[in-house]
XYZ file of C-alpha atoms in Angstrom:
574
model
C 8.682 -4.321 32.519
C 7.916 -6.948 29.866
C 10.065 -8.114 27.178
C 10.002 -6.833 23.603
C 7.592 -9.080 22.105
C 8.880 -10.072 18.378
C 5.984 -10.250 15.566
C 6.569 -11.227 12.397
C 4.948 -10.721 9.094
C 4.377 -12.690 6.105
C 1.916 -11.372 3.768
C 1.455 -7.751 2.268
C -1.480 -8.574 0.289
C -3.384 -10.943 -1.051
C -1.235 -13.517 -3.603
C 2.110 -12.682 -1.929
C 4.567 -15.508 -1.162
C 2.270 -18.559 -0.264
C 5.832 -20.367 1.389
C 6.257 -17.030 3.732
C 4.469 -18.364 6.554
C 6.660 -21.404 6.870
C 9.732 -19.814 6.239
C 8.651 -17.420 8.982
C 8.210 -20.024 11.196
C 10.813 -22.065 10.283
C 13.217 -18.950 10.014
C 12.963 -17.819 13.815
C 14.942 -21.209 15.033
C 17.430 -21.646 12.416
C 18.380 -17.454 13.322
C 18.168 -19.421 16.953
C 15.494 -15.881 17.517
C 11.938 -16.616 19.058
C 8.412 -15.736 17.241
C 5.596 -14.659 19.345
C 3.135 -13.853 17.034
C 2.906 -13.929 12.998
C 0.707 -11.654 11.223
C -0.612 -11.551 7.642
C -2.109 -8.563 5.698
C -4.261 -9.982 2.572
C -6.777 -6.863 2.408
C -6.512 -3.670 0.310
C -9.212 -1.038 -1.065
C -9.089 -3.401 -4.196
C -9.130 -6.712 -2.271
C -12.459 -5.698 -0.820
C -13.871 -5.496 -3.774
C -12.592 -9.052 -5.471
C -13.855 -10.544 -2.247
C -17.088 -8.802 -3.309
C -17.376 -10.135 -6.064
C -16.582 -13.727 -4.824
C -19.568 -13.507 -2.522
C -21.847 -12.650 -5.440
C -20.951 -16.215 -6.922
C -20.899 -18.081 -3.248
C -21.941 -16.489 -0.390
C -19.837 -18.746 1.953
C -16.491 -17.013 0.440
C -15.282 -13.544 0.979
C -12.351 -14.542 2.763
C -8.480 -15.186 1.771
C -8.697 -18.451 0.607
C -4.808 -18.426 0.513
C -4.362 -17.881 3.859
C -6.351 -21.629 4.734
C -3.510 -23.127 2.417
C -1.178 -21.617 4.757
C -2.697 -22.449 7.698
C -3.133 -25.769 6.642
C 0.879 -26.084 5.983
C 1.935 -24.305 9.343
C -1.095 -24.898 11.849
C 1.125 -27.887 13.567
C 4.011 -26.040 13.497
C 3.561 -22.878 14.708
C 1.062 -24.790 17.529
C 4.763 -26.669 18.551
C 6.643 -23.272 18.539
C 3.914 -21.270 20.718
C 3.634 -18.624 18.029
C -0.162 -16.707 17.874
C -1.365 -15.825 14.407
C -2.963 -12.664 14.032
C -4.583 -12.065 10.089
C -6.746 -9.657 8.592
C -7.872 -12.735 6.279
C -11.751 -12.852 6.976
C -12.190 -9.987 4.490
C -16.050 -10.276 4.245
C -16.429 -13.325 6.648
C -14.363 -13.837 9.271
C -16.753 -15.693 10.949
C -16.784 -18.155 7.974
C -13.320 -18.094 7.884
C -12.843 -19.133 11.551
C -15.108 -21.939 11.302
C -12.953 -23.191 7.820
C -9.959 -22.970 10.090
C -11.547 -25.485 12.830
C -12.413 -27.675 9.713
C -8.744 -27.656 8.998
C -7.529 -28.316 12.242
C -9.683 -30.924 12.760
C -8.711 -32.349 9.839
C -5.255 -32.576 10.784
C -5.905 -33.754 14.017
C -5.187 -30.402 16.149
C -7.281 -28.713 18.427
C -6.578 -24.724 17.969
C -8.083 -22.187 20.380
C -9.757 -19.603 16.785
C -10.978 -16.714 17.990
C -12.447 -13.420 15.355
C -13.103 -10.079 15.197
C -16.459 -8.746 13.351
C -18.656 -5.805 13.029
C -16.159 -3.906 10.493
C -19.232 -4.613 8.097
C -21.795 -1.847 7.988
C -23.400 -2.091 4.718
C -26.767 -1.987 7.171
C -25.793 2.046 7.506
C -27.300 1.820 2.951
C -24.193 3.560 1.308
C -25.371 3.984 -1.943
C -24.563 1.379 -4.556
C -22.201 0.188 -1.734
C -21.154 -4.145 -3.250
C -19.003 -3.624 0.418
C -18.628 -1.358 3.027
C -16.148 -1.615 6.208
C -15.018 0.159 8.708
C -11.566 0.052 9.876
C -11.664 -1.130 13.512
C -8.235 -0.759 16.006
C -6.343 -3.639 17.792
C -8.091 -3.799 21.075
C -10.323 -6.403 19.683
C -7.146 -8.488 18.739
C -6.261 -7.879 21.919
C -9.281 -9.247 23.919
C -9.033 -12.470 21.348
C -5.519 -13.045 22.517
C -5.750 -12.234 26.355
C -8.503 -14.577 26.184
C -5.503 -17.505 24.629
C -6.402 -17.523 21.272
C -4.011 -19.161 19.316
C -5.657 -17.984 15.720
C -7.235 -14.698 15.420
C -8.330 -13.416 12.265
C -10.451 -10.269 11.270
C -12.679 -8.700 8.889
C -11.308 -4.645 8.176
C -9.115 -3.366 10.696
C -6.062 -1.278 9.926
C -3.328 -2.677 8.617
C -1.146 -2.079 11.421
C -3.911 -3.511 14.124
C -2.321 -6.906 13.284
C 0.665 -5.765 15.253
C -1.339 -2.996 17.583
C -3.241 -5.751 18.689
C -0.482 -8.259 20.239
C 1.082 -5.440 21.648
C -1.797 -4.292 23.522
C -2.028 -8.240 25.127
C 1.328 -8.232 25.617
C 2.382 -4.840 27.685
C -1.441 -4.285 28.850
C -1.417 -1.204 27.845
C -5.055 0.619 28.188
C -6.825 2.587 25.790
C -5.193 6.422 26.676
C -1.366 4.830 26.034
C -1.357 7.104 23.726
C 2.490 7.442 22.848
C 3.387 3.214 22.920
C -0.173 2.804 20.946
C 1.668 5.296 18.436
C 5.009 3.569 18.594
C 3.469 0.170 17.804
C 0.879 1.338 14.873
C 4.430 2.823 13.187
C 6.300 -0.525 13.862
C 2.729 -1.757 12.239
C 3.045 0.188 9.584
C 6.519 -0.448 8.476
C 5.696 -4.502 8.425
C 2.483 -4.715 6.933
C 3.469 -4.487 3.627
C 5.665 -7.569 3.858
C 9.098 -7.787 2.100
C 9.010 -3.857 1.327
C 10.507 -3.411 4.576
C 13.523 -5.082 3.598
C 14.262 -4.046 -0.510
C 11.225 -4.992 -2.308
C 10.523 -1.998 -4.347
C 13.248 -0.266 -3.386
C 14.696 2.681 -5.355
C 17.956 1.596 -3.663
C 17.455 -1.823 -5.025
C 21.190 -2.073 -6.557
C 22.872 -1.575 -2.939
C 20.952 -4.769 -1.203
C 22.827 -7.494 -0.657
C 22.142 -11.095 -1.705
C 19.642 -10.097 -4.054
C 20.215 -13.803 -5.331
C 17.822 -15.177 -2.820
C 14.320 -14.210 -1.996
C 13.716 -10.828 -0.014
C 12.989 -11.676 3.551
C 10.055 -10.935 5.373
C 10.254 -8.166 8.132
C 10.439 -8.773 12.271
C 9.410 -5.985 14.425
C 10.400 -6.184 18.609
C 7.806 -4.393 19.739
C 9.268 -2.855 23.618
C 6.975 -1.981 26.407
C 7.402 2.322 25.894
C 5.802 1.470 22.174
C 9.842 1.887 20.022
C 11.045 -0.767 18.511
C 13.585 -2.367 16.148
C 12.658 -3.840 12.737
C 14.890 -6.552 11.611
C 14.734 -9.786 9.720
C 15.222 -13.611 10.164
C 19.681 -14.282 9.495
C 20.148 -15.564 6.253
C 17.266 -14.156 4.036
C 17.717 -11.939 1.211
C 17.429 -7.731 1.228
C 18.421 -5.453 4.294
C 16.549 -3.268 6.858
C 18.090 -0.409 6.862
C 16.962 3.332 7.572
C 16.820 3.635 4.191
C 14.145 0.550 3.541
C 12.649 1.458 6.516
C 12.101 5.544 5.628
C 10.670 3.365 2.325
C 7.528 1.812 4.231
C 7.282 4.739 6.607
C 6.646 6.836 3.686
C 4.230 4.937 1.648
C 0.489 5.923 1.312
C 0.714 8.229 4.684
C -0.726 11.539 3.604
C -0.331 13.879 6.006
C 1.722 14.745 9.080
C -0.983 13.098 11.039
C -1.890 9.078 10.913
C -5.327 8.995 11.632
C -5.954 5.433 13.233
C -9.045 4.476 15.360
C -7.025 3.302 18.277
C -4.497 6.957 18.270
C -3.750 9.463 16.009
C 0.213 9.325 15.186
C 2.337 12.288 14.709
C 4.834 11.181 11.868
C 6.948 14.234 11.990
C 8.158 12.720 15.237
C 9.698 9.578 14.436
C 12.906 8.695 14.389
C 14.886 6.340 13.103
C 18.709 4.879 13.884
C 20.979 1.932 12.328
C 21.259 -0.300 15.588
C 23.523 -2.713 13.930
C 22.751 -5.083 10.812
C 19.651 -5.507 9.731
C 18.522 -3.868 13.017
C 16.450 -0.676 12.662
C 15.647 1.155 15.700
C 12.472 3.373 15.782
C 11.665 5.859 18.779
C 10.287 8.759 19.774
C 6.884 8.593 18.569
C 4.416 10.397 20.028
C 0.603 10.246 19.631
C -2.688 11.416 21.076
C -6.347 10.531 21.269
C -7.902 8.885 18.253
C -10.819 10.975 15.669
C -13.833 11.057 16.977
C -14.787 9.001 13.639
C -14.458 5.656 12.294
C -12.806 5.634 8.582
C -15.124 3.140 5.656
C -14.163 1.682 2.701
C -16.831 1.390 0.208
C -16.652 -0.381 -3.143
C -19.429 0.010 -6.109
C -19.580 -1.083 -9.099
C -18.895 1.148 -11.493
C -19.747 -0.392 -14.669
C -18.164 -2.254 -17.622
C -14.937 -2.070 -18.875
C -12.364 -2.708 -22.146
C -9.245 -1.679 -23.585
C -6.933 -2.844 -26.545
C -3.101 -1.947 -27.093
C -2.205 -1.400 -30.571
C 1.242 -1.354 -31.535
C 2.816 1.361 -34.198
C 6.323 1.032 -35.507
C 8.926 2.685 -37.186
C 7.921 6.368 -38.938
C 4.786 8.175 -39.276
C 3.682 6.861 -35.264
C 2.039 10.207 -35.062
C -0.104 10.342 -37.883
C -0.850 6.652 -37.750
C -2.298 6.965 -34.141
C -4.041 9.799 -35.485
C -5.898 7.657 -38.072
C -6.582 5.058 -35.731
C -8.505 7.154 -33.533
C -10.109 8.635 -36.439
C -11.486 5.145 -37.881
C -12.286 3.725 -34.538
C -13.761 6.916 -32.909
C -16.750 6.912 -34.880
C -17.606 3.409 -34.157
C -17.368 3.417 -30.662
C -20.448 4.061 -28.313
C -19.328 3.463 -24.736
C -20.140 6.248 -22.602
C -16.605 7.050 -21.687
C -13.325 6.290 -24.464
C -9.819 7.514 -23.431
C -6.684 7.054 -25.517
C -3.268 7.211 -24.193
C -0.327 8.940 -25.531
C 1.865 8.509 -27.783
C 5.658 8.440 -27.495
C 7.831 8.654 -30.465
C 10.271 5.914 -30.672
C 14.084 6.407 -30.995
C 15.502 7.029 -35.140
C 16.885 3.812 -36.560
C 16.263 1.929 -33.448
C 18.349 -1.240 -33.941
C 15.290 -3.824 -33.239
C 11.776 -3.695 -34.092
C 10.480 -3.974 -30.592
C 12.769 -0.380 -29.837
C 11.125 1.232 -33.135
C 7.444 0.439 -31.888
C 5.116 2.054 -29.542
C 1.825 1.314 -27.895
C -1.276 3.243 -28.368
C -3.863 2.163 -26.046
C -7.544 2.670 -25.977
C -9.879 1.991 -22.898
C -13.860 2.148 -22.827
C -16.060 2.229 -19.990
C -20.019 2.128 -19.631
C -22.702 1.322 -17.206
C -23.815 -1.619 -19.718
C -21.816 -4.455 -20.544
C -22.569 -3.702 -24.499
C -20.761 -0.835 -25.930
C -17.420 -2.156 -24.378
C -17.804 -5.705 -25.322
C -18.208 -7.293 -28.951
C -19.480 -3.731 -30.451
C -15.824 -2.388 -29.070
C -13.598 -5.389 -30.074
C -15.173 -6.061 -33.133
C -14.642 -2.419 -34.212
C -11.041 -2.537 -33.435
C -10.417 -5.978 -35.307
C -12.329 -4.985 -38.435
C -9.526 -2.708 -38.701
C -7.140 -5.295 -39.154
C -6.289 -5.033 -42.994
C -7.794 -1.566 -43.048
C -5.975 0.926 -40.952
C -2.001 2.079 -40.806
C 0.591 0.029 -41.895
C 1.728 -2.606 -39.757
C -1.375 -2.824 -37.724
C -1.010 -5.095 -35.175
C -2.578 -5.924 -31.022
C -1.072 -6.852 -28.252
C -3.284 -9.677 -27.312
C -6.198 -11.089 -28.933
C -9.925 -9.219 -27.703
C -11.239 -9.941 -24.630
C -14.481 -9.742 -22.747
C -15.774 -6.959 -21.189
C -15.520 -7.027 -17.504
C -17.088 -5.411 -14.369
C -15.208 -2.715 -12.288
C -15.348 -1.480 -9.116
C -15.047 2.160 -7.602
C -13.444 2.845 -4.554
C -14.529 5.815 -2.115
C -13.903 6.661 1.446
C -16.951 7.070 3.793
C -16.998 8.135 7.829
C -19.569 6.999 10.235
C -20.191 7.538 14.054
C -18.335 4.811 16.117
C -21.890 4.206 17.729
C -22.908 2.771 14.696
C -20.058 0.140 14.543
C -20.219 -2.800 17.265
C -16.676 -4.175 17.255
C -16.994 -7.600 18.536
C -14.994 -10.238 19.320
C -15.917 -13.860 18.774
C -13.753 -16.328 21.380
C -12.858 -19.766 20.390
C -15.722 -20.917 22.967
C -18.508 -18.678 21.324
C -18.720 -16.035 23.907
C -19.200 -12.443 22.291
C -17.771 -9.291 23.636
C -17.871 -6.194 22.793
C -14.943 -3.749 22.212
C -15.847 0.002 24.231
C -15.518 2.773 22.083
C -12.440 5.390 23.326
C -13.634 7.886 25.701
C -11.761 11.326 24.751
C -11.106 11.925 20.718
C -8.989 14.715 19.294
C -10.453 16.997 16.740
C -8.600 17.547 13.216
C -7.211 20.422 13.411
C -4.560 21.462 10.248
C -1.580 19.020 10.596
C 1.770 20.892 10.565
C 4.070 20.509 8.088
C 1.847 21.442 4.602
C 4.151 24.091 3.989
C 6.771 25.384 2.044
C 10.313 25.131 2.260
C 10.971 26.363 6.304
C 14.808 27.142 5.111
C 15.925 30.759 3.439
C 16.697 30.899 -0.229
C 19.951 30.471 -1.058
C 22.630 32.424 -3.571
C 22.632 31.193 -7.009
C 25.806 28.682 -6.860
C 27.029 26.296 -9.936
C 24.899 23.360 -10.761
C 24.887 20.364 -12.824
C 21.606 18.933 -14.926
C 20.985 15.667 -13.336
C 18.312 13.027 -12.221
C 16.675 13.288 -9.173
C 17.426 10.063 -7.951
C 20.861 11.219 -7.981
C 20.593 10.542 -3.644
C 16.691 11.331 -3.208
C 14.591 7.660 -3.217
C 11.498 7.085 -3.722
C 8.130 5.165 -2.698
C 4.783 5.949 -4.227
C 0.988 4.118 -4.208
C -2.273 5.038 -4.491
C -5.296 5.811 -2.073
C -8.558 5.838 -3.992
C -7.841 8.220 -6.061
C -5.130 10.276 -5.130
C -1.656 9.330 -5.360
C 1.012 9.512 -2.671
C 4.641 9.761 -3.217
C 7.308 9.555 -0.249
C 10.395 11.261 -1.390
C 13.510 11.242 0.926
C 17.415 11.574 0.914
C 19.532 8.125 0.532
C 21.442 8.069 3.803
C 24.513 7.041 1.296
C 27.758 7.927 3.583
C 28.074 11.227 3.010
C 28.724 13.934 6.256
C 26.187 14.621 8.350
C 26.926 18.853 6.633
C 26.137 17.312 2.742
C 23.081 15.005 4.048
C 21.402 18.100 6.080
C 22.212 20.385 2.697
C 20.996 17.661 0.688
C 17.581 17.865 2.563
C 17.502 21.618 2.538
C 17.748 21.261 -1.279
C 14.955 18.481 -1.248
C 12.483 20.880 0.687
C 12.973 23.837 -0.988
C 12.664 21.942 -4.706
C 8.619 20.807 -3.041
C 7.330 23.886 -3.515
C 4.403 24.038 -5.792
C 6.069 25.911 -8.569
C 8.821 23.215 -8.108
C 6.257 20.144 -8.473
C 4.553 21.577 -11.459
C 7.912 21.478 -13.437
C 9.177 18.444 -11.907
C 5.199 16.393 -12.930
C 3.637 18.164 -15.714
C 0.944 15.779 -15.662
C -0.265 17.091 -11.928
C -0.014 20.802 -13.178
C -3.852 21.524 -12.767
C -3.928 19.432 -10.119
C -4.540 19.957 -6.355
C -1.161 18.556 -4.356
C -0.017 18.674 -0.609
C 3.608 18.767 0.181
C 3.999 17.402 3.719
C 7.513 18.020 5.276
C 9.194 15.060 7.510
C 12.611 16.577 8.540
C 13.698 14.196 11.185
C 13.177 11.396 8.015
C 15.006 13.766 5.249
C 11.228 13.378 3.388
C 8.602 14.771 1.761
C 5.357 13.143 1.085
C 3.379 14.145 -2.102
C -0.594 14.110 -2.342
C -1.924 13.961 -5.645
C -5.656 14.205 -5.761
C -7.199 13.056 -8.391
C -4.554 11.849 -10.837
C -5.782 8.082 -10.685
C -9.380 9.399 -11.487
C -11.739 6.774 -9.633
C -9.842 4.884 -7.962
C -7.382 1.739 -9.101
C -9.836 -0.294 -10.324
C -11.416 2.111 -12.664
C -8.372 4.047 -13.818
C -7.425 4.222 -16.746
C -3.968 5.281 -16.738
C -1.235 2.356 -17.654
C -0.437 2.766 -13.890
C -3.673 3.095 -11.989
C -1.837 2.431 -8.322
C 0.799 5.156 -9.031
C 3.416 1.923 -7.733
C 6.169 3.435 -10.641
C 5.217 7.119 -10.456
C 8.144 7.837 -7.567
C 10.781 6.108 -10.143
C 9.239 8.446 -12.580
C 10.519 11.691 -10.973
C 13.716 10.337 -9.709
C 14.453 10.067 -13.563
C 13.849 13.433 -14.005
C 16.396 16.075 -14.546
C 17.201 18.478 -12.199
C 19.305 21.409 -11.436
C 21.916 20.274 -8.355
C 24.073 22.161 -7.016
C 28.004 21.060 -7.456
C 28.430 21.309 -3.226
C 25.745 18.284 -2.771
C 26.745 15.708 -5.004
């Protein structure tokens, strides 16, 4: 049996830490722990489309120009240490990208084996209005790149967690139909991709982490040859991985029951996590089947034109001013959509001016640059010495600017040709799975599985009281993971605790608890052997992150929303 092959990550998206990569690298050897392979993750739904719009300027870009900074850093180092780098950084052009990479190399006087992956691309397929359009593509390409001795290999669109899927696969051979270790490795994927929120970074339990004096480290997963593994993190580094951190990534942007992946389709209601000493997270148990039939798209559009100003209102009257506001400005604006946030009473005889003021912001949107540009901020700054008292902005007018919309597609794998690109120029062609499962219901949208219990005492108090939180966005809909601090209590409280927690997710429960996703359609997935529920919110980021218009448009604070909500516990649990 082969050893445990240990990948690290260190990027989450594109403009995280540029230093990670050497601090990865350098990291492994001062912990006196090995590296095999280092992986980056620089795309999102929104990345796509900023690399879209880079290739409108330049057609030679649509890659992470970051990660060629990086590479230029590290290349000699991580050639010395024998560790394989595995990114997701071609975006739009990983074929450019590669060939930037041999530029660099050469420049530096090395001679790197840089293999990529294409054929994520399918704008051929005319989506309509589609700037981009990728499919997500599985780690067997990575694979072939690597078994081939690639020492770079970077990609257009695959998953996320194909960075780590992929070095697996080279590693332990595994074939197509390993369905359970393919499922193991896409959740150790999973849990690193995001960088740093594996070990505290936007943690709700960010007060327990120690060292929070030094930057977060980045996460390590030892991927074994039955697909579990243990996430941990180079000695010395700031955060934790804990099952807490850990339940944190698992939870985020999931959906359903059911991770639908085109290498295997990953039952998340059977994972399990277990403390294996510090900073060591075990995960096992994960079991998975045969992949959709279907490969997942991302497509980006643009949507239009865009514009907003924040207008500040202090002290009394906020109310009625806002009111007036509106009124003046309403009947000068002309954009084809105008939406105006709400407004929040400050506190009575606030003790500073900043604590006596709210913001009132107003966003326009329209298919023409026009309406939302000059026409908008003009009207707004005409109102200057002519509106309520104390009128005042936030920053000075700005340009109107293009946005993008974000939707999901699905095409027939026949019409994606997932091809690899080895460092010599030969081209090979990834075969398409032979047997596919169908999508049948995933368990676990359901209420509350445990009886109703007597009414007992309880106290008003938040939420977060011992339930954490992770939330994000997918197009529109926003996900939150919710889940029950593993804080010392007895293993009686905990399991009460999460009884309490399942039977609160019912829908009448999540209307009260978020008023604003009252007439809205939400899933409650249940992940016992985590202590979690997931929440589905369609719709409540409208378009997609890029054309929200809500303060938050990727839902990143709405978890910490509800754990500040007050709830009715009951005295046994706290």
């Amino acid at each position: 049996m082969t050893e445990p092959l240990r990948i690290g990550n260190c990027s989450g998206f594109y403009g995280d830490r540029l230093s990670a990569m050497r601090e990865m690298l350098e990291g492994a050897s001062k912990s006196g722990q090995r590296l095999d392979v280092l992986t980056g993750d620089y795309l999102a739904e929104l990345t796509m489309l900023i690399l879209g719009k880079d290739q409108l300027k330049d057609a030679s870009l649509g890659y992470a120009r970051t990660f060629v900074r990086q590479v230029e850093d590290c290349l000699g180092l991580a050639l010395e240490r024998g560790v394989k780098i595995v990114a997701n950084a071609g975006g739009l052009n990983p074929a450019g990208l590669a060939d930037k990479l041999r530029e660099v190399a050469t420049g530096l006087g090395l001679d790197p084996k840089v293999a990529h992956v294409e054929g994520d691309d399918v704008r051929h397929l005319s989506f309509d209005n589609a700037l981009t359009a990728n499919a997500y593509l599985g780690g067997f390409g990575i694979a072939a790149a690597l078994t081939a001795g690639a020492d770079i290999v970077v990609t257009g669109r695959v998953t996320d967690a194909s960075l780590v899927v992929g070095p697996a696969i080279a590693h332990h051979g595994w074939t197509p139909t390993s369905y359970d270790e393919l499922a193991g490795a896409v959740v150790a994927g999973h849990v690193i991709e995001c960088g740093a929120q594996a070990t505290g970074g936007n943690f709700s339990g960010f007060l327990s982490l120690p060292h929070r004096d030094r930057p977060l480290g980045f996460p390590v997963a030892e991927v074994a040859a039955d697909g579990s593994s243990v996430i941990t993190k180079h000695d010395g580094t700031g955060g934790a991985v804990t099952v807490d951190t850990v339940t944190a990534q698992l939870v985020y942007e999931i959906q359903s029951t059911r991770y639908l992946g085109p290498d295997v389709t990953v039952h998340l209601d059977s994972v399990r996590l277990e403390q294996a000493g510090d900073d060591r997270v075990a995960i096992s148990g994960v079991v998975g089947e045969a992949p959709p039939e279907r490969l997942k798209v991302c497509v980006n559009e643009l949507g239009g034109w865009r514009n907003s100003a924040e207008l500040v209102l202090t002290g009394l009257d906020v109310d009625a001013k806002a009111a007036w506001v509106r009124e003046q400005l309403g009947s000068r604006l002309t954009a084809e959509e105008v939406s105006w946030s709400e407004v929040t009473a400050p506190p009575a005889d606030a003790a500073t001016e900043e604590a006596a003021s709210t913001l009132l912001r107003v966003t326009v949107k329209d298919p023409s640059p026009d309406p939302v540009g000059r026409a908008f901020t003009s009207a707004a700054v005409e109102l200057a010495l002519a509106s309520y008292p104390g009128f005042t902005m936030t920053a000075p007018p700005a340009a109107a600017t293009p946005y993008g919309v974000y939707r999901a597609e699905y095409v027939d794998r026949a019409d994606v040709t997932h091809t690899v690109v080895h460092a010599d120029g030969r081209r090979e062609v990834v075969a398409d799975p032979t047997s596919y499962t169908a999508a049948p219901e995933a368990p676990g949208a359901r209420p509350s599985p445990y009886p109703g219990r007597s009414d007992v005492l309880t106290r008003r108090m938040p939420l977060g009281t011992f339930v954490h939180a992770r939330s994000g966005d997918k197009g529109g809909d926003a996900n939150v993971g919710l889940w029950v601090a593993h804080d010392g209590v007895d293993q009686e409280t905990y399991d009460a605790r999460v009884q309490w927690l399942f039977k609160m997710m019912s829908p009448k429960g999540i209307g009260a608890l978020m008023p604003e996703a009252a007439d809205l359609d939400v899933e409650v997935w249940l992940l016992p052997h985590l202590g979690a529920v997931n929440l589905v919110v369609h719709g409540l980021l409208g378009r997609g992150v890029a054309a929200s218009t809500r303060f938050d448009p990727q839902a990143k604070g709405l978890g910490e929303w509800l754990r500040s909500r007050m709830v009715s516990i009951e005295e046994s649990l706290l």
